[in-house]
Coordinates of C-alpha atoms in Angstrom, one line a residue:
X1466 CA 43.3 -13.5 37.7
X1467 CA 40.0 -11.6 37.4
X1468 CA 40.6 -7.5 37.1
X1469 CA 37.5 -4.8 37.4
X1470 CA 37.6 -2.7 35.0
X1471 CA 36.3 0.6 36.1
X1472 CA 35.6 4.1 34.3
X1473 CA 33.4 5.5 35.8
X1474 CA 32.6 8.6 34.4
X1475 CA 29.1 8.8 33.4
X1476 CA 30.3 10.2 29.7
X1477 CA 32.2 7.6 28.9
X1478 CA 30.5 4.3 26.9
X1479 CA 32.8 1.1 25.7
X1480 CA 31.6 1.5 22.3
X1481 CA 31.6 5.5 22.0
X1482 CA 34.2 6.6 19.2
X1483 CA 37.4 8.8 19.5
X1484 CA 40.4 7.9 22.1
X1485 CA 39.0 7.3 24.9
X1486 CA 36.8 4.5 23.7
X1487 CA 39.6 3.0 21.5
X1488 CA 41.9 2.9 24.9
X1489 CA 39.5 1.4 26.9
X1490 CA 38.6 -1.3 24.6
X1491 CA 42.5 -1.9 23.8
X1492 CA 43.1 -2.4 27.5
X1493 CA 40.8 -4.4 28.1
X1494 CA 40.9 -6.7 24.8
X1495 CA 44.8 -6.8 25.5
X1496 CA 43.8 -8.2 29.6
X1497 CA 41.4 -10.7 27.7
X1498 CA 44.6 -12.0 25.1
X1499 CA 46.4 -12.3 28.1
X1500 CA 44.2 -14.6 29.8
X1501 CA 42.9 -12.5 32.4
X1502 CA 39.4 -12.7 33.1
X1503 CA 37.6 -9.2 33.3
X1504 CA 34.4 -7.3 34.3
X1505 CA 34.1 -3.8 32.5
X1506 CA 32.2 -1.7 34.8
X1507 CA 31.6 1.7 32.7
X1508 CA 29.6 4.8 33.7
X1509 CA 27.9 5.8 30.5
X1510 CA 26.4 2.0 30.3
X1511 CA 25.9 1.1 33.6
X1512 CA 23.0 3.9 33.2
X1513 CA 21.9 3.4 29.7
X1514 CA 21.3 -0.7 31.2
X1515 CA 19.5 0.8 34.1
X1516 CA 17.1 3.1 31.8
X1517 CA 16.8 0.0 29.2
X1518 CA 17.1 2.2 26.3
X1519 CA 19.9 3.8 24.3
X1520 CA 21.1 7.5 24.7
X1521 CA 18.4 9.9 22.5
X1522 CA 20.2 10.3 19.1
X1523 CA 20.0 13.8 17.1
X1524 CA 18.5 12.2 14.1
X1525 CA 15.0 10.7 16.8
X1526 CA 14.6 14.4 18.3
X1527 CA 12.0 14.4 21.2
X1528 CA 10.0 17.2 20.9
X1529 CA 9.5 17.8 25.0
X1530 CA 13.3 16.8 25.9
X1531 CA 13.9 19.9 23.1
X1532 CA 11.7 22.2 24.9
X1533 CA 13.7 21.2 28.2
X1534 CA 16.8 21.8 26.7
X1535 CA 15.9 25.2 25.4
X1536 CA 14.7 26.1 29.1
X1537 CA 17.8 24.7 30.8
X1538 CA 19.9 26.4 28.2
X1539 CA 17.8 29.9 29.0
X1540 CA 18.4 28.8 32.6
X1541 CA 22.1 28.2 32.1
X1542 CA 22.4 31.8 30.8
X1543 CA 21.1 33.2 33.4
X1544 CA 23.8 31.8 36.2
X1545 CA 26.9 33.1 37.0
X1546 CA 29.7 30.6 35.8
X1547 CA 31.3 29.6 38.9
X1548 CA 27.6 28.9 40.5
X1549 CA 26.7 26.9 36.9
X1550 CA 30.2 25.3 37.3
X1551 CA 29.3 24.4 41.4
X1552 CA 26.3 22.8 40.5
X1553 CA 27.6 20.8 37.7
X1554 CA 30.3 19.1 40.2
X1555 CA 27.7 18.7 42.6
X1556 CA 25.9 16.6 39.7
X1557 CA 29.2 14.7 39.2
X1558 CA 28.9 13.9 43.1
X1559 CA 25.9 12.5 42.6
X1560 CA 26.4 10.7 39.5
X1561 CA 29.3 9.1 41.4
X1562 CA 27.4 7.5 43.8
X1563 CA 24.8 6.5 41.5
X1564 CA 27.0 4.6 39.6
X1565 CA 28.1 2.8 42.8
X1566 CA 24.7 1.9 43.6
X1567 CA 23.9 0.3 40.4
X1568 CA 27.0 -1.7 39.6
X1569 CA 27.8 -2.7 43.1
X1570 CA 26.3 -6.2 43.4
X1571 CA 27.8 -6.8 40.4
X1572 CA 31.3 -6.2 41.2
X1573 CA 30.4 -8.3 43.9
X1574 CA 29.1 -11.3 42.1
X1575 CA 32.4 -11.0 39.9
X1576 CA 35.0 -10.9 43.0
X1577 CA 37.8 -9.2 41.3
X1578 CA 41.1 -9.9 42.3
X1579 CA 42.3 -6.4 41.3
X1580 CA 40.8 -3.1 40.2
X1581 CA 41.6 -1.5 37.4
X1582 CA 40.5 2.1 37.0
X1583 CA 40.6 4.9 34.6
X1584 CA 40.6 8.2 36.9
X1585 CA 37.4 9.5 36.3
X1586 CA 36.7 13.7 36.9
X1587 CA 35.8 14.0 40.8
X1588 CA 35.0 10.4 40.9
X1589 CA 36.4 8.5 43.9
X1590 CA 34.3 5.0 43.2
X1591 CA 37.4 2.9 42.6
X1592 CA 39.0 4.4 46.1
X1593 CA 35.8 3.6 48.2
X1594 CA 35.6 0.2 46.6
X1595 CA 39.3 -0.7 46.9
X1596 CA 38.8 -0.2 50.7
X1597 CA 35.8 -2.1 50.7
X1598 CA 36.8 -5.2 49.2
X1599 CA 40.5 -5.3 50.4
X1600 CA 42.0 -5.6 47.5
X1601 CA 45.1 -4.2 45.0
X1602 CA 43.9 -0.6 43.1
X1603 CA 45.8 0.4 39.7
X1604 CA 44.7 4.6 38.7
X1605 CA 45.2 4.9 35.5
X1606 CA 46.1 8.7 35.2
X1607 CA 47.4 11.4 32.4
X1608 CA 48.1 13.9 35.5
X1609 CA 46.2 16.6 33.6
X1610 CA 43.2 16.0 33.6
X1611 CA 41.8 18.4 35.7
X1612 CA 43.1 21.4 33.2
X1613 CA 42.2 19.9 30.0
X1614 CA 38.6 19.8 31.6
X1615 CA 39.0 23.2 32.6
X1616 CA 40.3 24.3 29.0
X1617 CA 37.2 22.6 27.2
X1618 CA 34.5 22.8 29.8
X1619 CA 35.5 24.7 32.8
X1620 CA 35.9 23.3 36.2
X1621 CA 34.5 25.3 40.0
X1622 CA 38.0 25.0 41.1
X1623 CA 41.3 23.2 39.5
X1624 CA 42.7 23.1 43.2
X1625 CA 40.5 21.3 44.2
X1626 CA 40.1 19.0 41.5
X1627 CA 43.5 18.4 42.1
X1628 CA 43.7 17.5 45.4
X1629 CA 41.4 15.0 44.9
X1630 CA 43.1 13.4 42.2
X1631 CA 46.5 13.6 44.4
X1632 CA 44.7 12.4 47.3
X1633 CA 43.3 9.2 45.0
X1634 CA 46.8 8.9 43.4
X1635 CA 48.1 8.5 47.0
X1636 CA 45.6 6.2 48.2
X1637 CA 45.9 3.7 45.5
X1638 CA 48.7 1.3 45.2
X1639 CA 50.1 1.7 41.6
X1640 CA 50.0 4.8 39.8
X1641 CA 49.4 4.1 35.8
X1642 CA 51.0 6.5 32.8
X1643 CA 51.6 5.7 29.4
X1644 CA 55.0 6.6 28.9
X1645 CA 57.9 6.6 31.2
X1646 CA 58.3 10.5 30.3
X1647 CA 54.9 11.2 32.3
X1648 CA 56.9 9.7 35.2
X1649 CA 58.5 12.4 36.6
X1650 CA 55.8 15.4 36.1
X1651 CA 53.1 13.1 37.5
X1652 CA 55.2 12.3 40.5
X1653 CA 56.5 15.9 41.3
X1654 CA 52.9 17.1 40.4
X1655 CA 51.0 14.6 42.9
X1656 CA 54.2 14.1 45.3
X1657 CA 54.3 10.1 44.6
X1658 CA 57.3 7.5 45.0
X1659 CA 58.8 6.5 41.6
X1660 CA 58.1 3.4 42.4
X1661 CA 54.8 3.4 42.6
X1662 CA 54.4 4.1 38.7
X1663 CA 53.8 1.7 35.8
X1664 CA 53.9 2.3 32.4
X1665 CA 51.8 1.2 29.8
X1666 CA 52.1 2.8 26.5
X1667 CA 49.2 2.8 24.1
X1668 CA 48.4 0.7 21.8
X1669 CA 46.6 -0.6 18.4
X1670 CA 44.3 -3.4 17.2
X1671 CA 44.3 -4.4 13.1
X1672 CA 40.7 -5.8 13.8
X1673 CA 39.6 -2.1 15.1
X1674 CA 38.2 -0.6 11.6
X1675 CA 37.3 -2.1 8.1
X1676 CA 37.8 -0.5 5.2
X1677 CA 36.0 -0.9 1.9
X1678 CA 37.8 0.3 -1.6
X1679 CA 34.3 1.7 -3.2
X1680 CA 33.2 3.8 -0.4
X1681 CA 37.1 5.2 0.3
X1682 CA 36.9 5.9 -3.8
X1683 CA 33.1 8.1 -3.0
X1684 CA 34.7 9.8 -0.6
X1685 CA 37.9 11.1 -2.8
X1686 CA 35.3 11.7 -5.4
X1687 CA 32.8 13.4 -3.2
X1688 CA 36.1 15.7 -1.7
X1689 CA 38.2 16.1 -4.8
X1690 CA 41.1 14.4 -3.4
X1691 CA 42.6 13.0 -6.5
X1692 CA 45.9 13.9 -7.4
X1693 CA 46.5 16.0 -4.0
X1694 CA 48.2 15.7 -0.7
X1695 CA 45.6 15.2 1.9
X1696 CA 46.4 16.0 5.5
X1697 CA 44.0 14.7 8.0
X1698 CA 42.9 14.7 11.4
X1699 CA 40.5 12.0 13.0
X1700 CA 39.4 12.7 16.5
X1701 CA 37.3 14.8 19.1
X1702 CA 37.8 18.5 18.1
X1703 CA 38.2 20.2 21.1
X1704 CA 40.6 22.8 22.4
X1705 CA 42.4 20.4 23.9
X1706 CA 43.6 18.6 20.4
X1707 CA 44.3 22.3 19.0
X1708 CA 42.2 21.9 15.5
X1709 CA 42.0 26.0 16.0
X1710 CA 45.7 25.3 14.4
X1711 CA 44.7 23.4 11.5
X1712 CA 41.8 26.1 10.0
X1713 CA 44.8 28.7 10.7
X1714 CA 46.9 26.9 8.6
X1715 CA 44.5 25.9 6.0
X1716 CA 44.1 29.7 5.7
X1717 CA 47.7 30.1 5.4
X1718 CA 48.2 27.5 2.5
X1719 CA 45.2 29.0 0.5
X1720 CA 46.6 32.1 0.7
X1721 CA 50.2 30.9 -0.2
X1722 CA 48.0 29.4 -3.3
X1723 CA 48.9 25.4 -2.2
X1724 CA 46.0 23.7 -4.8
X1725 CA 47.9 20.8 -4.5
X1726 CA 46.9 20.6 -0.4
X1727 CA 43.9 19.4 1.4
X1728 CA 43.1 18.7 5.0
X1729 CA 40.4 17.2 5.9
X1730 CA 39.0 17.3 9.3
X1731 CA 36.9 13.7 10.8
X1732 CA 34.5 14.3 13.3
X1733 CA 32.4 16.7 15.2
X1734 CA 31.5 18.6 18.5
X1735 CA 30.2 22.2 19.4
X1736 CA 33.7 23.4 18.9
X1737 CA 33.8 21.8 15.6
X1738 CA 30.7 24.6 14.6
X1739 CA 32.6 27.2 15.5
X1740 CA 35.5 26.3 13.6
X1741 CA 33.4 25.5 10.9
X1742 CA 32.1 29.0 10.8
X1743 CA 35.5 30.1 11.0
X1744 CA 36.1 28.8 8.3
X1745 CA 33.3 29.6 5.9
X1746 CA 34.4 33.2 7.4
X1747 CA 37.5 32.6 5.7
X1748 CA 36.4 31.5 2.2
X1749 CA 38.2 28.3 2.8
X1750 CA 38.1 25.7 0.0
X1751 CA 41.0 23.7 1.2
X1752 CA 39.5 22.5 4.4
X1753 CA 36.5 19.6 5.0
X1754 CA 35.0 19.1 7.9
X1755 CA 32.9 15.9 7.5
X1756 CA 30.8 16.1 10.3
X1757 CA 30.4 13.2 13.0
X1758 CA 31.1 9.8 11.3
X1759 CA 30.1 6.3 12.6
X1760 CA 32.8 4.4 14.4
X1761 CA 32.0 1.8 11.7
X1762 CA 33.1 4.0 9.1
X1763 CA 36.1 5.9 10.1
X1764 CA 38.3 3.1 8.9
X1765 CA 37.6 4.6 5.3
X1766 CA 38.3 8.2 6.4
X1767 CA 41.2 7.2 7.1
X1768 CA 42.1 5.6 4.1
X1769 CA 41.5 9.1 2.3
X1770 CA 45.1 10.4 3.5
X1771 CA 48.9 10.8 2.7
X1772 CA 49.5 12.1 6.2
X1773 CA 48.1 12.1 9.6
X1774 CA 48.5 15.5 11.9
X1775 CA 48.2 15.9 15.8
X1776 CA 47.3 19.5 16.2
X1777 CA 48.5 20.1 19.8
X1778 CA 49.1 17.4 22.7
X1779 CA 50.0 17.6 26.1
X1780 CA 53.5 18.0 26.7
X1781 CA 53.7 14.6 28.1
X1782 CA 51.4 12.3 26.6
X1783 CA 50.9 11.1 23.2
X1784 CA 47.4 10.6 21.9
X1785 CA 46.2 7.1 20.6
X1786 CA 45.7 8.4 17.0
X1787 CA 49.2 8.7 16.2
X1788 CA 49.5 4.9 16.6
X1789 CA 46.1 4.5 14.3
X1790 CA 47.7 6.8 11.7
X1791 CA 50.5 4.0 11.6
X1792 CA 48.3 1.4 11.4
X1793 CA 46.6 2.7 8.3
X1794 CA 50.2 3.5 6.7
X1795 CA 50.0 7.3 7.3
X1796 CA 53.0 9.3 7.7
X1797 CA 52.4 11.2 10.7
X1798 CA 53.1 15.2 11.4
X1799 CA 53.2 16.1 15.3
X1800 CA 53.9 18.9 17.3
X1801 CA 57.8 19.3 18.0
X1802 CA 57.1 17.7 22.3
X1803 CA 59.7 16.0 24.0
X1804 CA 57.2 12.9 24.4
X1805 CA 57.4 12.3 20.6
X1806 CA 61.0 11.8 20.4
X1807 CA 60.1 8.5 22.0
X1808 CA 58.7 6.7 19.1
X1809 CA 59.2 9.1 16.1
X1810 CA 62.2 10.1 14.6
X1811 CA 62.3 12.9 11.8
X1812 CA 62.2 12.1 8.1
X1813 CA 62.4 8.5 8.7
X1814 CA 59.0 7.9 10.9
X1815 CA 57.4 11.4 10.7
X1816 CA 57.7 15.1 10.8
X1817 CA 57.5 17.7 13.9
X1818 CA 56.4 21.4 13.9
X1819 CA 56.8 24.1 16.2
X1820 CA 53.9 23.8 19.1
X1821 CA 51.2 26.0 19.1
X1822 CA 52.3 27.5 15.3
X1823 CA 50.2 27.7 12.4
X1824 CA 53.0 29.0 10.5
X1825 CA 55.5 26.5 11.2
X1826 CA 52.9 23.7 10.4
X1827 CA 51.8 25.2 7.2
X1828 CA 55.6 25.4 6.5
X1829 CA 56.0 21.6 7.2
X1830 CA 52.4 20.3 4.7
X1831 CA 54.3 22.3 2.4
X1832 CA 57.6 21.0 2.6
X1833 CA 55.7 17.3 1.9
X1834 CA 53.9 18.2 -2.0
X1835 CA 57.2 17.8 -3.5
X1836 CA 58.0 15.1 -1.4
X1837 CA 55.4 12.5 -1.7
X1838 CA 58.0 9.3 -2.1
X1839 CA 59.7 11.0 1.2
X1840 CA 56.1 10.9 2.7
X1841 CA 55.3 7.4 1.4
X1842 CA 58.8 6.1 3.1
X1843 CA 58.0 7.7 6.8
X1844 CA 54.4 6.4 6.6
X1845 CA 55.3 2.8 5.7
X1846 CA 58.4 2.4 8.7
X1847 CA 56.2 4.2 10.7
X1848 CA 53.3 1.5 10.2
X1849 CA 55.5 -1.3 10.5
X1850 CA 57.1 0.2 14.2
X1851 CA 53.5 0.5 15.2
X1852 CA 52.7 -2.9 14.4
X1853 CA 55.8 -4.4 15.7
X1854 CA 55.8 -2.0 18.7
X1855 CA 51.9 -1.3 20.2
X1856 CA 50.1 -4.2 20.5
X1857 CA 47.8 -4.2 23.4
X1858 CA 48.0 -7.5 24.2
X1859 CA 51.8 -6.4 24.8
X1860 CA 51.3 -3.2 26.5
X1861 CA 49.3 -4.4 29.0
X1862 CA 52.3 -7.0 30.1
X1863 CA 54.0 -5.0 32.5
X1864 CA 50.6 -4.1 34.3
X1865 CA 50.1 -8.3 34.7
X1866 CA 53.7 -9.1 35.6
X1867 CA 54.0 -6.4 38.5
X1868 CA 50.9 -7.8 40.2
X1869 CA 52.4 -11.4 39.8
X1870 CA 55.5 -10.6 41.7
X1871 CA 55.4 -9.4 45.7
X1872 CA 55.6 -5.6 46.5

């Protein structure tokens, strides 16, 4: 079997760090164990091949493409949103096509069996190319989003958005969630059969990070970690992950006088500055933010903690990292969602506070200080349910059986 595998959203690479790039790798390494042959088609690279050179870091500033970001920026401020926001969507028209042009022979040289694609924002490649080529379409969706967009980054208009992701939904021939609890909201929401859904969960890979002892031992130096309960958060920080909760509760537990607790937040984003801020605001000396960290490295962040916390979620969907916290042996603390009963149960896998509360997850960190054999119990049954559990060459095993039976 040879499966396409399309995102084709032009911010998305294979290699780029945080969820996104961890799930799209896992799917497809888990097609590739599998025996299934597959041709990753993704927006971010197919234009970073066609330009022959990498994305401008921050570290190699170019002094003209600074001066054109200042005057786009001036620009920018000068627009009303909703004409800004109509012009950006336009782009993402555009960008659309463009992808299509430049990965199209391709596609065509490979002769996929099957499509594969993660719904991109506005992007309706996979549905044109489907049509084309005659043959079976997977959308991989998380039925939201078109409002977490809109939460981060604002979107022209969310009906719209939606439509277009119901009318893609509709069009294809298998829906994709990862958990059977997105079933029903997903359905009702884009008026699908139940039939028409698959579920694969998410999963993990032991080869995805290294760790080495010397540098994790730097880092608790560089931190003053020794000797206290570090609570810590890997990911994009965004709105949509709810790291606004974590500063709130740092500033709760410092002034509660918990010297004992740390959290330490991994990674970094314009949202992360203001947090930041907020935080140096506060006076906050129980909080690090380490600032953006290669994907080569994270592996030792992650080593730095007792606990892993999910901030916020969707109601209905999980995020990748709680499965990472399990594979480093991390206890995990989640918000109290329907979606994590699933796979965690409380005290004996992980913890749950009340969503959306500072308070009640300030309360829970610290619940754990005097607890730390409690903690170590939860984070070593919830590693080995990972492991035994979320394997992506096994998650992916429902997605290769359906198309191997008849409709």
């Amino acid at each position: 079997m040879k499966i396409l595998y399309l995102a084709p959203s032009i911010g998305l690479t294979l290699e780029q760090s945080g969820g996104a790039g961890t799930h799209m790798r896992g799917t497809i390494q888990g097609f590739r164990d599998n025996g299934v042959e597959i041709l990753p088609v993704i927006g971010g690279d197919v234009v970073e091949k066609k330009n022959g050179m990498p994305t401008p870091t921050t570290s190699q500033p170019v002094k003209a493409s600074t001066q054109q970001t200042g005057i786009k920026k001036i620009i920018k401020s000068l627009m009303p949103d909703k004409f800004r926001l109509f012009l950006r969507d336009m782009r993402t028209f555009y960008e659309d096509r463009k992808i299509e042009k430049l990965s199209y022979q391709s596609i065509l040289e490979f002769s996929p069996d099957v499509i594969y694609e993660r719904s991109g924002y506005l992007s309706t490649y996979g549905t044109r190319l489907a049509k084309k080529l005659r043959i079976p379409h997977l959308l991989e969706t998380d039925g939201c989003m078109i409002e977490v967009i809109s939460k981060d980054y604002g979107v022209f208009s969310e009906r719209f958005g939606n439509w277009l992701e119901k009318r893609k939904l509709q069009k294809a021939d298998y829906a994709v969630v990862m958990n059977a609890m997105a079933v029903n909201p997903v359905s009702q929401k884009f008026n699908l059969p139940s039939d028409k859904f698959i579920v694969k969960t998410l999963g993990v890979s032991d080869q995805s990070y290294t760790v080495n002892k010397d540098t994790v031992e730097e880092l608790k130096l560089k931190y003053s970690l020794h000797g206290k309960l570090v609570i810590g958060f890997v990911g994009a920080i965004s709105l949509y992950h709810g790291v606004q909760y974590l500063v709130e509760a740092a500033r709760i537990l410092q002034e509660q006088n918990q010297p004992d607790i740390v959290i330490v937040i991994v990674g970094w984003s314009k949202e992360a500055e203001q947090l930041q801020a907020r935080a140096n605001e506060l006076g906050l000396t129980n909080l690090v933010f380490t600032g953006k960290v290669d994907k080569k490295e994270v592996g030792n962040y992650f080593s730095l903690f007792d606990a892993g916390v999910i901030p916020d979620a969707e109601e209905n969907i999980y995020p990748v990292k709680v499965l990472e916290y399990g594979l480093f042996g991390l206890c995990p603390i989640v918000p109290g969602y329907e979606v994590f009963d699933e796979i965690l149960q409380e005290g004996q896998t992980g913890y749950t506070f009340k969503p959306g509360n500072p308070e009640s997850l300030a309360a829970k960190i610290t619940s754990l200080v005097n607890q730390r054999n409690e903690v170590q119990h939860c984070a070593s049954n919830w590693e080995a349910f990972v492991k035994k559990h979320f394997q992506w060459k096994d998650t992916v095993k429902n997605i290769i059986s359906t198309l191997n039976s008849p409709r």
